[in-house]
PDB file of C-alpha atoms in Angstrom:
ATOM      1  CA  UNK J   1      21.240 -20.211 -21.448  1.00 55.00           C
ATOM      2  CA  UNK J   2      18.892 -22.755 -19.895  1.00 57.00           C
ATOM      3  CA  UNK J   3      21.362 -23.366 -17.073  1.00 54.00           C
ATOM      4  CA  UNK J   4      21.534 -19.605 -16.418  1.00 51.00           C
ATOM      5  CA  UNK J   5      17.740 -19.356 -16.257  1.00 48.00           C
ATOM      6  CA  UNK J   6      17.553 -22.322 -13.865  1.00 45.00           C
ATOM      7  CA  UNK J   7      20.262 -20.796 -11.678  1.00 43.00           C
ATOM      8  CA  UNK J   8      18.397 -17.489 -11.599  1.00 44.00           C
ATOM      9  CA  UNK J   9      15.097 -19.147 -10.647  1.00 47.00           C
ATOM     10  CA  UNK J  10      16.710 -21.253  -7.943  1.00 49.00           C
ATOM     11  CA  UNK J  11      18.573 -18.285  -6.430  1.00 48.00           C
ATOM     12  CA  UNK J  12      15.951 -15.560  -6.585  1.00 54.00           C
ATOM     13  CA  UNK J  13      16.672 -14.444  -3.054  1.00 58.00           C
ATOM     14  CA  UNK J  14      20.159 -13.372  -4.160  1.00 54.00           C
ATOM     15  CA  UNK J  15      18.569 -10.882  -6.560  1.00 54.00           C
ATOM     16  CA  UNK J  16      15.412  -9.940  -4.659  1.00 63.00           C
ATOM     17  CA  UNK J  17      17.065  -8.871  -1.422  1.00 66.00           C
ATOM     18  CA  UNK J  18      19.523  -6.373  -3.004  1.00 65.00           C
ATOM     19  CA  UNK J  19      16.695  -5.064  -5.204  1.00 65.00           C
ATOM     20  CA  UNK J  20      14.458  -4.454  -2.200  1.00 69.00           C
ATOM     21  CA  UNK J  21      17.275  -2.701  -0.349  1.00 69.00           C
ATOM     22  CA  UNK J  22      18.055  -0.518  -3.380  1.00 70.00           C
ATOM     23  CA  UNK J  23      14.460   0.538  -4.024  1.00 71.00           C
ATOM     24  CA  UNK J  24      13.774   1.328  -0.390  1.00 72.00           C
ATOM     25  CA  UNK J  25      10.425   3.045   0.092  1.00 78.00           C
ATOM     26  CA  UNK J  26       9.542   2.675  -3.590  1.00 85.00           C
ATOM     27  CA  UNK J  27       8.859  -1.013  -2.914  1.00 87.00           C
ATOM     28  CA  UNK J  28       5.823  -0.087  -0.816  1.00 90.00           C
ATOM     29  CA  UNK J  29       4.564   2.231  -3.545  1.00 92.00           C
ATOM     30  CA  UNK J  30       4.928  -0.521  -6.144  1.00 89.00           C
ATOM     31  CA  UNK J  31       3.118  -3.040  -3.924  1.00 90.00           C
ATOM     32  CA  UNK J  32       0.331  -0.527  -3.267  1.00 94.00           C
ATOM     33  CA  UNK J  33      -0.081   0.107  -6.994  1.00 93.00           C
ATOM     34  CA  UNK J  34      -0.260  -3.603  -7.891  1.00 89.00           C
ATOM     35  CA  UNK J  35      -2.884  -4.428  -5.255  1.00 91.00           C
ATOM     36  CA  UNK J  36      -4.870  -1.283  -6.097  1.00 94.00           C
ATOM     37  CA  UNK J  37      -4.950  -2.108  -9.806  1.00 91.00           C
ATOM     38  CA  UNK J  38      -5.858  -5.754  -9.171  1.00 89.00           C
ATOM     39  CA  UNK J  39      -8.831  -4.773  -6.992  1.00 89.00           C
ATOM     40  CA  UNK J  40      -9.833  -1.458  -8.555  1.00 88.00           C
ATOM     41  CA  UNK J  41      -9.531  -2.006 -12.302  1.00 86.00           C
ATOM     42  CA  UNK J  42     -11.084  -5.125 -13.846  1.00 84.00           C
ATOM     43  CA  UNK J  43      -8.637  -5.076 -16.758  1.00 82.00           C
ATOM     44  CA  UNK J  44      -5.904  -5.942 -14.244  1.00 83.00           C
ATOM     45  CA  UNK J  45      -7.764  -8.831 -12.596  1.00 79.00           C
ATOM     46  CA  UNK J  46      -4.919 -11.139 -13.656  1.00 76.00           C
ATOM     47  CA  UNK J  47      -2.449  -9.436 -11.306  1.00 78.00           C
ATOM     48  CA  UNK J  48      -1.445 -11.342  -8.142  1.00 77.00           C
ATOM     49  CA  UNK J  49      -3.431 -10.498  -5.040  1.00 78.00           C
ATOM     50  CA  UNK J  50      -3.190 -12.758  -2.023  1.00 79.00           C
ATOM     51  CA  UNK J  51      -0.031 -14.361  -3.403  1.00 79.00           C
ATOM     52  CA  UNK J  52       1.633 -10.934  -3.391  1.00 82.00           C
ATOM     53  CA  UNK J  53       0.451 -10.213   0.150  1.00 87.00           C
ATOM     54  CA  UNK J  54       1.635 -13.629   1.296  1.00 84.00           C
ATOM     55  CA  UNK J  55       5.084 -13.593  -0.299  1.00 82.00           C
ATOM     56  CA  UNK J  56       5.831  -9.950   0.463  1.00 85.00           C
ATOM     57  CA  UNK J  57       5.127 -10.766   4.115  1.00 87.00           C
ATOM     58  CA  UNK J  58       7.282 -13.882   3.808  1.00 84.00           C
ATOM     59  CA  UNK J  59      10.086 -11.767   2.367  1.00 83.00           C
ATOM     60  CA  UNK J  60       9.668  -9.299   5.239  1.00 85.00           C
ATOM     61  CA  UNK J  61      10.318 -12.132   7.701  1.00 83.00           C
ATOM     62  CA  UNK J  62      13.420 -13.183   5.779  1.00 78.00           C
ATOM     63  CA  UNK J  63      14.912  -9.754   5.094  1.00 69.00           C
ATOM     64  CA  UNK J  64      14.192  -8.254   8.492  1.00 65.00           C
ATOM     65  CA  UNK J  65      14.806  -4.515   8.171  1.00 57.00           C
ATOM     66  CA  UNK J  66      14.544  -4.304   4.350  1.00 73.00           C
ATOM     67  CA  UNK J  67      10.775  -4.856   4.407  1.00 81.00           C
ATOM     68  CA  UNK J  68       8.757  -3.901   7.471  1.00 87.00           C
ATOM     69  CA  UNK J  69       5.641  -5.969   8.102  1.00 89.00           C
ATOM     70  CA  UNK J  70       4.209  -3.062  10.133  1.00 91.00           C
ATOM     71  CA  UNK J  71       4.244  -0.953   6.972  1.00 92.00           C
ATOM     72  CA  UNK J  72       3.211  -3.728   4.611  1.00 92.00           C
ATOM     73  CA  UNK J  73      -0.070  -4.442   6.415  1.00 94.00           C
ATOM     74  CA  UNK J  74      -1.501  -0.895   6.142  1.00 95.00           C
ATOM     75  CA  UNK J  75      -0.155  -0.567   2.571  1.00 95.00           C
ATOM     76  CA  UNK J  76      -2.034  -3.681   1.477  1.00 95.00           C
ATOM     77  CA  UNK J  77      -5.117  -2.754   3.500  1.00 96.00           C
ATOM     78  CA  UNK J  78      -5.580   0.731   2.058  1.00 96.00           C
ATOM     79  CA  UNK J  79      -4.628  -0.368  -1.470  1.00 95.00           C
ATOM     80  CA  UNK J  80      -7.361  -3.040  -1.475  1.00 94.00           C
ATOM     81  CA  UNK J  81      -9.902  -0.859   0.322  1.00 95.00           C
ATOM     82  CA  UNK J  82      -9.440   2.123  -1.998  1.00 95.00           C
ATOM     83  CA  UNK J  83      -9.315  -0.150  -5.044  1.00 94.00           C
ATOM     84  CA  UNK J  84     -12.639  -1.774  -4.179  1.00 94.00           C
ATOM     85  CA  UNK J  85     -14.220   1.610  -3.561  1.00 94.00           C
ATOM     86  CA  UNK J  86     -13.048   2.944  -6.918  1.00 94.00           C
ATOM     87  CA  UNK J  87     -14.314  -0.230  -8.590  1.00 92.00           C
ATOM     88  CA  UNK J  88     -17.704   0.218  -6.925  1.00 93.00           C
ATOM     89  CA  UNK J  89     -17.933   3.805  -8.178  1.00 92.00           C
ATOM     90  CA  UNK J  90     -17.075   2.676 -11.702  1.00 90.00           C
ATOM     91  CA  UNK J  91     -19.841   0.106 -11.522  1.00 86.00           C
ATOM     92  CA  UNK J  92     -22.332   2.627 -10.231  1.00 86.00           C
ATOM     93  CA  UNK J  93     -21.729   4.817 -13.282  1.00 84.00           C
ATOM     94  CA  UNK J  94     -21.645   2.068 -15.915  1.00 78.00           C
ATOM     95  CA  UNK J  95     -25.310   2.651 -16.781  1.00 69.00           C
ATOM     96  CA  UNK J  96     -24.264   5.821 -18.579  1.00 68.00           C
ATOM     97  CA  UNK J  97     -22.419   3.804 -21.208  1.00 64.00           C
ATOM     98  CA  UNK J  98     -24.509   2.672 -24.217  1.00 62.00           C
ATOM     99  CA  UNK J  99     -22.488  -0.562 -24.376  1.00 59.00           C
ATOM    100  CA  UNK J 100     -23.511  -1.390 -20.815  1.00 60.00           C
ATOM    101  CA  UNK J 101     -27.217  -0.876 -21.558  1.00 57.00           C
ATOM    102  CA  UNK J 102     -26.884  -3.108 -24.618  1.00 58.00           C
ATOM    103  CA  UNK J 103     -25.556  -6.128 -22.758  1.00 58.00           C
ATOM    104  CA  UNK J 104     -27.410  -5.758 -19.451  1.00 60.00           C
ATOM    105  CA  UNK J 105     -31.179  -5.647 -19.775  1.00 59.00           C
ATOM    106  CA  UNK J 106     -33.494  -4.073 -17.221  1.00 63.00           C
ATOM    107  CA  UNK J 107     -34.624  -7.554 -16.183  1.00 64.00           C
ATOM    108  CA  UNK J 108     -31.073  -8.755 -15.477  1.00 64.00           C
ATOM    109  CA  UNK J 109     -30.281  -5.568 -13.613  1.00 67.00           C
ATOM    110  CA  UNK J 110     -33.406  -5.990 -11.497  1.00 71.00           C
ATOM    111  CA  UNK J 111     -32.369  -9.549 -10.597  1.00 75.00           C
ATOM    112  CA  UNK J 112     -28.870  -8.353  -9.697  1.00 72.00           C
ATOM    113  CA  UNK J 113     -30.298  -5.677  -7.411  1.00 75.00           C
ATOM    114  CA  UNK J 114     -32.565  -8.188  -5.710  1.00 80.00           C
ATOM    115  CA  UNK J 115     -29.615 -10.531  -5.178  1.00 78.00           C
ATOM    116  CA  UNK J 116     -27.388  -7.856  -3.656  1.00 80.00           C
ATOM    117  CA  UNK J 117     -30.177  -6.644  -1.413  1.00 79.00           C
ATOM    118  CA  UNK J 118     -30.405 -10.136   0.054  1.00 81.00           C
ATOM    119  CA  UNK J 119     -26.875 -11.554  -0.241  1.00 82.00           C
ATOM    120  CA  UNK J 120     -24.725  -8.493  -0.990  1.00 82.00           C
ATOM    121  CA  UNK J 121     -22.991  -8.351   2.381  1.00 87.00           C
ATOM    122  CA  UNK J 122     -21.615 -11.873   2.441  1.00 89.00           C
ATOM    123  CA  UNK J 123     -20.883 -11.743  -1.296  1.00 90.00           C
ATOM    124  CA  UNK J 124     -18.687  -8.667  -0.880  1.00 91.00           C
ATOM    125  CA  UNK J 125     -17.026  -9.978   2.272  1.00 91.00           C
ATOM    126  CA  UNK J 126     -16.284 -13.566   1.279  1.00 89.00           C
ATOM    127  CA  UNK J 127     -15.861 -12.858  -2.431  1.00 87.00           C
ATOM    128  CA  UNK J 128     -12.602 -11.095  -1.559  1.00 87.00           C
ATOM    129  CA  UNK J 129     -11.009 -14.492  -1.035  1.00 86.00           C
ATOM    130  CA  UNK J 130     -11.792 -15.749  -4.556  1.00 83.00           C
ATOM    131  CA  UNK J 131      -9.102 -14.842  -7.144  1.00 78.00           C
ATOM    132  CA  UNK J 132     -10.312 -13.057 -10.309  1.00 77.00           C
ATOM    133  CA  UNK J 133     -13.910 -13.032  -9.025  1.00 82.00           C
ATOM    134  CA  UNK J 134     -13.100 -10.537  -6.266  1.00 85.00           C
ATOM    135  CA  UNK J 135     -12.185  -7.888  -8.843  1.00 85.00           C
ATOM    136  CA  UNK J 136     -15.646  -8.034 -10.411  1.00 87.00           C
ATOM    137  CA  UNK J 137     -17.721  -8.107  -7.214  1.00 90.00           C
ATOM    138  CA  UNK J 138     -17.314  -4.395  -6.343  1.00 90.00           C
ATOM    139  CA  UNK J 139     -18.065  -3.510  -9.979  1.00 88.00           C
ATOM    140  CA  UNK J 140     -21.269  -5.564  -9.968  1.00 87.00           C
ATOM    141  CA  UNK J 141     -22.175  -4.256  -6.513  1.00 89.00           C
ATOM    142  CA  UNK J 142     -22.041  -0.719  -7.829  1.00 88.00           C
ATOM    143  CA  UNK J 143     -23.960  -1.617 -10.999  1.00 85.00           C
ATOM    144  CA  UNK J 144     -26.661  -3.315  -8.888  1.00 85.00           C
ATOM    145  CA  UNK J 145     -26.906  -0.198  -6.716  1.00 85.00           C
ATOM    146  CA  UNK J 146     -26.005  -1.990  -3.507  1.00 89.00           C
ATOM    147  CA  UNK J 147     -26.356   0.368  -0.537  1.00 89.00           C
ATOM    148  CA  UNK J 148     -23.049   2.243  -0.311  1.00 91.00           C
ATOM    149  CA  UNK J 149     -22.767   2.189   3.483  1.00 92.00           C
ATOM    150  CA  UNK J 150     -23.525  -1.529   3.564  1.00 92.00           C
ATOM    151  CA  UNK J 151     -20.956  -2.148   0.854  1.00 93.00           C
ATOM    152  CA  UNK J 152     -18.325  -0.151   2.767  1.00 94.00           C
ATOM    153  CA  UNK J 153     -18.910  -2.020   6.039  1.00 94.00           C
ATOM    154  CA  UNK J 154     -18.677  -5.516   4.553  1.00 94.00           C
ATOM    155  CA  UNK J 155     -15.865  -4.524   2.213  1.00 94.00           C
ATOM    156  CA  UNK J 156     -13.843  -3.138   5.122  1.00 95.00           C
ATOM    157  CA  UNK J 157     -14.341  -6.356   7.093  1.00 95.00           C
ATOM    158  CA  UNK J 158     -13.441  -8.524   4.102  1.00 94.00           C
ATOM    159  CA  UNK J 159     -10.318  -6.533   3.264  1.00 95.00           C
ATOM    160  CA  UNK J 160      -9.209  -6.443   6.904  1.00 95.00           C
ATOM    161  CA  UNK J 161      -9.507 -10.216   7.336  1.00 95.00           C
ATOM    162  CA  UNK J 162      -7.903 -10.828   3.918  1.00 93.00           C
ATOM    163  CA  UNK J 163      -4.858  -8.661   4.629  1.00 94.00           C
ATOM    164  CA  UNK J 164      -4.327  -9.707   8.247  1.00 94.00           C
ATOM    165  CA  UNK J 165      -4.701 -13.401   7.435  1.00 93.00           C
ATOM    166  CA  UNK J 166      -2.483 -13.303   4.356  1.00 89.00           C
ATOM    167  CA  UNK J 167       0.198 -11.182   6.038  1.00 92.00           C
ATOM    168  CA  UNK J 168       0.218 -13.238   9.247  1.00 92.00           C
ATOM    169  CA  UNK J 169       0.492 -16.552   7.436  1.00 88.00           C
ATOM    170  CA  UNK J 170       3.180 -15.197   5.114  1.00 85.00           C
ATOM    171  CA  UNK J 171       5.231 -13.730   7.965  1.00 89.00           C
ATOM    172  CA  UNK J 172       4.995 -16.946   9.979  1.00 88.00           C
ATOM    173  CA  UNK J 173       5.861 -18.958   6.856  1.00 81.00           C
ATOM    174  CA  UNK J 174       8.965 -16.835   6.286  1.00 79.00           C
ATOM    175  CA  UNK J 175      10.304 -17.586   9.772  1.00 78.00           C
ATOM    176  CA  UNK J 176      10.554 -21.315   9.104  1.00 79.00           C
ATOM    177  CA  UNK J 177      14.086 -22.565   8.441  1.00 75.00           C
ATOM    178  CA  UNK J 178      12.930 -24.756   5.558  1.00 71.00           C
ATOM    179  CA  UNK J 179      11.362 -21.744   3.810  1.00 68.00           C
ATOM    180  CA  UNK J 180      14.392 -19.542   4.345  1.00 67.00           C
ATOM    181  CA  UNK J 181      16.652 -22.216   2.868  1.00 68.00           C
ATOM    182  CA  UNK J 182      14.370 -22.957  -0.103  1.00 67.00           C
ATOM    183  CA  UNK J 183      12.623 -19.617  -0.658  1.00 67.00           C
ATOM    184  CA  UNK J 184      13.405 -19.366  -4.388  1.00 64.00           C
ATOM    185  CA  UNK J 185      12.053 -22.839  -5.204  1.00 65.00           C
ATOM    186  CA  UNK J 186       8.908 -22.269  -3.130  1.00 68.00           C
ATOM    187  CA  UNK J 187       8.315 -18.840  -4.685  1.00 68.00           C
ATOM    188  CA  UNK J 188       8.620 -20.166  -8.236  1.00 63.00           C
ATOM    189  CA  UNK J 189       6.376 -23.154  -7.430  1.00 65.00           C
ATOM    190  CA  UNK J 190       3.629 -20.998  -5.960  1.00 66.00           C
ATOM    191  CA  UNK J 191       3.965 -18.539  -8.837  1.00 63.00           C
ATOM    192  CA  UNK J 192       3.419 -21.299 -11.378  1.00 64.00           C
ATOM    193  CA  UNK J 193       0.448 -22.650  -9.441  1.00 62.00           C
ATOM    194  CA  UNK J 194      -1.159 -19.209  -9.175  1.00 61.00           C
ATOM    195  CA  UNK J 195      -1.224 -18.686 -12.945  1.00 62.00           C
ATOM    196  CA  UNK J 196      -2.820 -22.054 -13.705  1.00 66.00           C
ATOM    197  CA  UNK J 197      -6.433 -20.782 -13.301  1.00 62.00           C
ATOM    198  CA  UNK J 198      -5.776 -17.877 -15.672  1.00 61.00           C
ATOM    199  CA  UNK J 199      -4.215 -20.209 -18.241  1.00 67.00           C
ATOM    200  CA  UNK J 200      -7.154 -22.631 -17.995  1.00 68.00           C
ATOM    201  CA  UNK J 201      -9.688 -19.831 -18.478  1.00 64.00           C
ATOM    202  CA  UNK J 202      -7.758 -18.460 -21.459  1.00 67.00           C
ATOM    203  CA  UNK J 203      -7.561 -21.892 -23.064  1.00 72.00           C
ATOM    204  CA  UNK J 204     -11.275 -22.437 -22.503  1.00 66.00           C
ATOM    205  CA  UNK J 205     -12.192 -19.171 -24.227  1.00 63.00           C
ATOM    206  CA  UNK J 206      -9.731 -19.869 -27.049  1.00 69.00           C
ATOM    207  CA  UNK J 207     -11.228 -23.307 -27.698  1.00 72.00           C
ATOM    208  CA  UNK J 208     -14.762 -21.984 -27.396  1.00 66.00           C
ATOM    209  CA  UNK J 209     -14.125 -19.127 -29.825  1.00 64.00           C
ATOM    210  CA  UNK J 210     -12.803 -21.625 -32.343  1.00 62.00           C
ATOM    211  CA  UNK J 211     -16.011 -23.618 -31.884  1.00 52.00           C
ATOM    212  CA  UNK J 212     -14.342 -26.832 -30.788  1.00 46.00           C
ATOM    213  CA  UNK J 213     -16.955 -27.124 -28.018  1.00 47.00           C
TER     214      UNK J 213
END
C-alpha cells in the first residue's frame, strides 16, 4: 500500500493530465470556486491561493491545450476580485450581529477605522500577498468602514498584480525541462510546504487551549 501511495505521488502528472482533459471547462469553474471561497469566505482561509494560481499556470505550460493560460488569468482575477468584494460587504454588515458587538468594542472599532483611513490602501493592496491574512483584510476593511471606492481601487491593483505575477511565474516555471520531468515531486514538495503555516497555527492554538503555555 505504501509503495502504491509513493508511486501515485511521484507520478501525479499521469493522473492530473487525463483528469484535466476529461473535465474540460469544469476545471475553470472549480478553480474559480476555490479562489473565490479562499478570498471571500473567512471559514475557507485554509484553501490554497497563490499556490493554486502558480501550479495551475505551471500545468497550463505543461499540458498546452488542456489548460489555457489566457483563460486562467481572467478566471483567477475575477474570482479573487469578486471574493474580496463579497468579503468586504460581509464585514460592513457584521455590526448587525450581537456576537460582533460583544467582541469588538466601540473603542477598538474606532481605532480600526483610524488605521484604515491612514493605511487602508497599502494594507489592502499588499496584504493580498500574505497567506491566511489576506482573507481577513477585506472583512476588517468593511467592518472598519473603509471608503468603498478606495477599497475597490487598491483591491483591484492588488489582485491584478497578484494574479499576473503568480500566473507568469508559474507559466515560465512550467516551461523548464527540469520542472516538466519532475513535476510530481515538485508539486508534492510545495504542497507540503504550503500547509506548514496552517499546521503550526493549529498546534499553537491546541497547546494554548490546553494551557501548556
